[in-house]
Tab-separated table of N, CA and C in Angstrom:
chain	number	residue	atom	x	y	z
A	1297	MET	N	15.933	-6.471	32.502
A	1297	MET	CA	15.401	-6.482	31.165
A	1297	MET	C	14.155	-7.369	31.118
A	1298	ALA	N	13.171	-6.929	30.369
A	1298	ALA	CA	11.921	-7.699	30.289
A	1298	ALA	C	12.092	-8.900	29.363
A	1299	GLU	N	11.516	-9.992	29.770
A	1299	GLU	CA	11.582	-11.197	28.951
A	1299	GLU	C	10.388	-11.257	28.015
A	1300	LEU	N	10.594	-11.872	26.850
A	1300	LEU	CA	9.493	-12.065	25.922
A	1300	LEU	C	8.771	-13.361	26.266
A	1301	THR	N	7.506	-13.236	26.545
A	1301	THR	CA	6.715	-14.431	26.829
A	1301	THR	C	6.090	-14.924	25.524
A	1302	ILE	N	5.505	-16.099	25.573
A	1302	ILE	CA	4.850	-16.663	24.394
A	1302	ILE	C	3.729	-15.742	23.925
A	1303	ASN	N	2.984	-15.180	24.854
A	1303	ASN	CA	1.887	-14.276	24.521
A	1303	ASN	C	2.398	-13.049	23.771
A	1304	GLN	N	3.490	-12.476	24.235
A	1304	GLN	CA	4.065	-11.309	23.571
A	1304	GLN	C	4.614	-11.666	22.192
A	1305	LEU	N	5.211	-12.841	22.055
A	1305	LEU	CA	5.723	-13.264	20.756
A	1305	LEU	C	4.592	-13.454	19.756
A	1306	ILE	N	3.482	-14.017	20.197
A	1306	ILE	CA	2.335	-14.206	19.311
A	1306	ILE	C	1.788	-12.851	18.856
A	1307	LYS	N	1.677	-11.915	19.768
A	1307	LYS	CA	1.199	-10.582	19.413
A	1307	LYS	C	2.161	-9.895	18.440
A	1308	LEU	N	3.446	-10.062	18.656
A	1308	LEU	CA	4.450	-9.461	17.774
A	1308	LEU	C	4.362	-10.047	16.373
A	1309	ILE	N	4.247	-11.348	16.272
A	1309	ILE	CA	4.163	-12.006	14.967
A	1309	ILE	C	2.872	-11.603	14.255
A	1310	LEU	N	1.754	-11.584	14.973
A	1310	LEU	CA	0.490	-11.168	14.368
A	1310	LEU	C	0.539	-9.712	13.910
A	1311	GLY	N	1.180	-8.855	14.680
A	1311	GLY	CA	1.320	-7.456	14.289
A	1311	GLY	C	2.118	-7.295	13.010
A	1312	ILE	N	3.198	-8.047	12.895
A	1312	ILE	CA	4.025	-7.994	11.685
A	1312	ILE	C	3.231	-8.506	10.486
A	1313	LEU	N	2.471	-9.573	10.669
A	1313	LEU	CA	1.656	-10.113	9.580
A	1313	LEU	C	0.569	-9.131	9.142
A	1314	VAL	N	-0.040	-8.440	10.094
A	1314	VAL	CA	-1.066	-7.459	9.757
A	1314	VAL	C	-0.470	-6.301	8.977
A	1315	VAL	N	0.673	-5.800	9.413
A	1315	VAL	CA	1.322	-4.697	8.703
A	1315	VAL	C	1.698	-5.133	7.288
A	1316	ALA	N	2.240	-6.338	7.136
A	1316	ALA	CA	2.609	-6.833	5.813
A	1316	ALA	C	1.376	-6.983	4.928
A	1317	ALA	N	0.265	-7.458	5.481
A	1317	ALA	CA	-0.959	-7.621	4.696
A	1317	ALA	C	-1.509	-6.270	4.245
A	1318	VAL	N	-1.446	-5.268	5.100
A	1318	VAL	CA	-1.930	-3.936	4.731
A	1318	VAL	C	-1.058	-3.337	3.632
A	1319	VAL	N	0.255	-3.462	3.760
A	1319	VAL	CA	1.159	-2.931	2.740
A	1319	VAL	C	0.917	-3.629	1.410
A	1320	TRP	N	0.779	-4.952	1.429
A	1320	TRP	CA	0.528	-5.696	0.198
A	1320	TRP	C	-0.820	-5.293	-0.404
A	1321	GLY	N	-1.837	-5.106	0.415
A	1321	GLY	CA	-3.153	-4.716	-0.077
A	1321	GLY	C	-3.138	-3.346	-0.728
A	1322	VAL	N	-2.463	-2.391	-0.112
A	1322	VAL	CA	-2.366	-1.049	-0.689
A	1322	VAL	C	-1.616	-1.112	-2.019
A	1323	TYR	N	-0.538	-1.883	-2.077
A	1323	TYR	CA	0.208	-2.037	-3.324
A	1323	TYR	C	-0.665	-2.668	-4.401
A	1324	TYR	N	-1.402	-3.714	-4.055
A	1324	TYR	CA	-2.221	-4.434	-5.023
A	1324	TYR	C	-3.338	-3.553	-5.580
A	1325	VAL	N	-3.938	-2.722	-4.730
A	1325	VAL	CA	-5.035	-1.864	-5.174
A	1325	VAL	C	-4.528	-0.738	-6.067
A	1326	PHE	N	-3.389	-0.146	-5.738
A	1326	PHE	CA	-2.932	1.050	-6.430
A	1326	PHE	C	-1.836	0.813	-7.457
A	1327	LYS	N	-1.446	-0.421	-7.716
A	1327	LYS	CA	-0.300	-0.645	-8.600
A	1327	LYS	C	-0.558	-0.171	-10.025
A	1328	ASN	N	-1.768	-0.302	-10.548
A	1328	ASN	CA	-2.057	0.156	-11.904
A	1328	ASN	C	-2.341	1.653	-11.943
A	1329	ASN	N	-2.952	2.202	-10.921
A	1329	ASN	CA	-3.311	3.618	-10.912
A	1329	ASN	C	-2.099	4.524	-10.777
A	1330	VAL	N	-1.119	4.140	-10.005
A	1330	VAL	CA	0.063	4.977	-9.795
A	1330	VAL	C	0.863	5.091	-11.085
A	1331	ALA	N	0.993	4.000	-11.844
A	1331	ALA	CA	1.740	4.037	-13.097
A	1331	ALA	C	1.063	4.980	-14.092
A	1332	VAL	N	-0.251	4.945	-14.188
A	1332	VAL	CA	-0.984	5.830	-15.090
A	1332	VAL	C	-0.821	7.281	-14.645
A	1333	PHE	N	-0.888	7.517	-13.356
A	1333	PHE	CA	-0.730	8.882	-12.832
A	1333	PHE	C	0.640	9.446	-13.166
A	1334	ILE	N	1.689	8.663	-12.980
A	1334	ILE	CA	3.048	9.138	-13.238
A	1334	ILE	C	3.253	9.380	-14.733
A	1335	GLU	N	2.693	8.540	-15.590
A	1335	GLU	CA	2.848	8.732	-17.029
A	1335	GLU	C	2.169	10.008	-17.500
A	1336	ASN	N	1.053	10.388	-16.889
A	1336	ASN	CA	0.300	11.549	-17.354
A	1336	ASN	C	0.746	12.866	-16.738
A	1337	VAL	N	1.612	12.853	-15.759
A	1337	VAL	CA	1.990	14.095	-15.079
A	1337	VAL	C	2.742	15.028	-16.024
A	1338	GLY	N	3.690	14.530	-16.790
A	1338	GLY	CA	4.499	15.386	-17.649
A	1338	GLY	C	4.042	15.419	-19.087
A	1339	SER	N	2.812	15.048	-19.387
A	1339	SER	CA	2.375	14.930	-20.778
A	1339	SER	C	1.912	16.242	-21.392
A	1340	GLY	N	1.737	17.280	-20.619
A	1340	GLY	CA	1.333	18.561	-21.180
A	1340	GLY	C	-0.029	18.991	-20.687
A	1341	ALA	N	-0.422	20.218	-21.110
A	1341	ALA	CA	-1.668	20.802	-20.619
A	1341	ALA	C	-2.894	20.161	-21.248
A	1342	GLY	N	-2.776	19.588	-22.431
A	1342	GLY	CA	-3.921	19.017	-23.125
A	1342	GLY	C	-4.438	17.751	-22.491
A	1343	THR	N	-3.656	17.107	-21.666
A	1343	THR	CA	-4.067	15.839	-21.075
A	1343	THR	C	-4.561	15.986	-19.644
A	1344	THR	N	-4.757	17.214	-19.185
A	1344	THR	CA	-5.207	17.416	-17.802
A	1344	THR	C	-6.562	16.770	-17.535
A	1345	PRO	N	-7.562	16.900	-18.430
A	1345	PRO	CA	-8.840	16.214	-18.153
A	1345	PRO	C	-8.666	14.690	-18.083
A	1346	ALA	N	-7.803	14.139	-18.912
A	1346	ALA	CA	-7.566	12.695	-18.867
A	1346	ALA	C	-6.925	12.311	-17.539
A	1347	LEU	N	-6.063	13.159	-17.028
A	1347	LEU	CA	-5.426	12.884	-15.733
A	1347	LEU	C	-6.470	12.835	-14.626
A	1348	PHE	N	-7.399	13.782	-14.613
A	1348	PHE	CA	-8.432	13.794	-13.587
A	1348	PHE	C	-9.385	12.610	-13.742
A	1349	LEU	N	-9.652	12.202	-14.974
A	1349	LEU	CA	-10.523	11.060	-15.198
A	1349	LEU	C	-9.871	9.780	-14.689
A	1350	THR	N	-8.557	9.655	-14.837
A	1350	THR	CA	-7.900	8.447	-14.326
A	1350	THR	C	-7.880	8.413	-12.808
A	1351	LEU	N	-7.877	9.580	-12.172
A	1351	LEU	CA	-7.891	9.622	-10.719
A	1351	LEU	C	-9.258	9.252	-10.158
A	1352	ILE	N	-10.300	9.486	-10.953
A	1352	ILE	CA	-11.650	9.153	-10.500
A	1352	ILE	C	-11.841	7.680	-10.698
């Protein structure tokens, strides 16, 4: 079985931190837009232009 060296542990920890930062960044950028999108999906045909405007 392969042993984990200090170098491999550092790379593993940095990889986990990078993945967590990317997930948090995507959540932070889209947290307000996703809620607006979900609210407008079932609102009817009259709100379709408003839906496209919120996506832009």
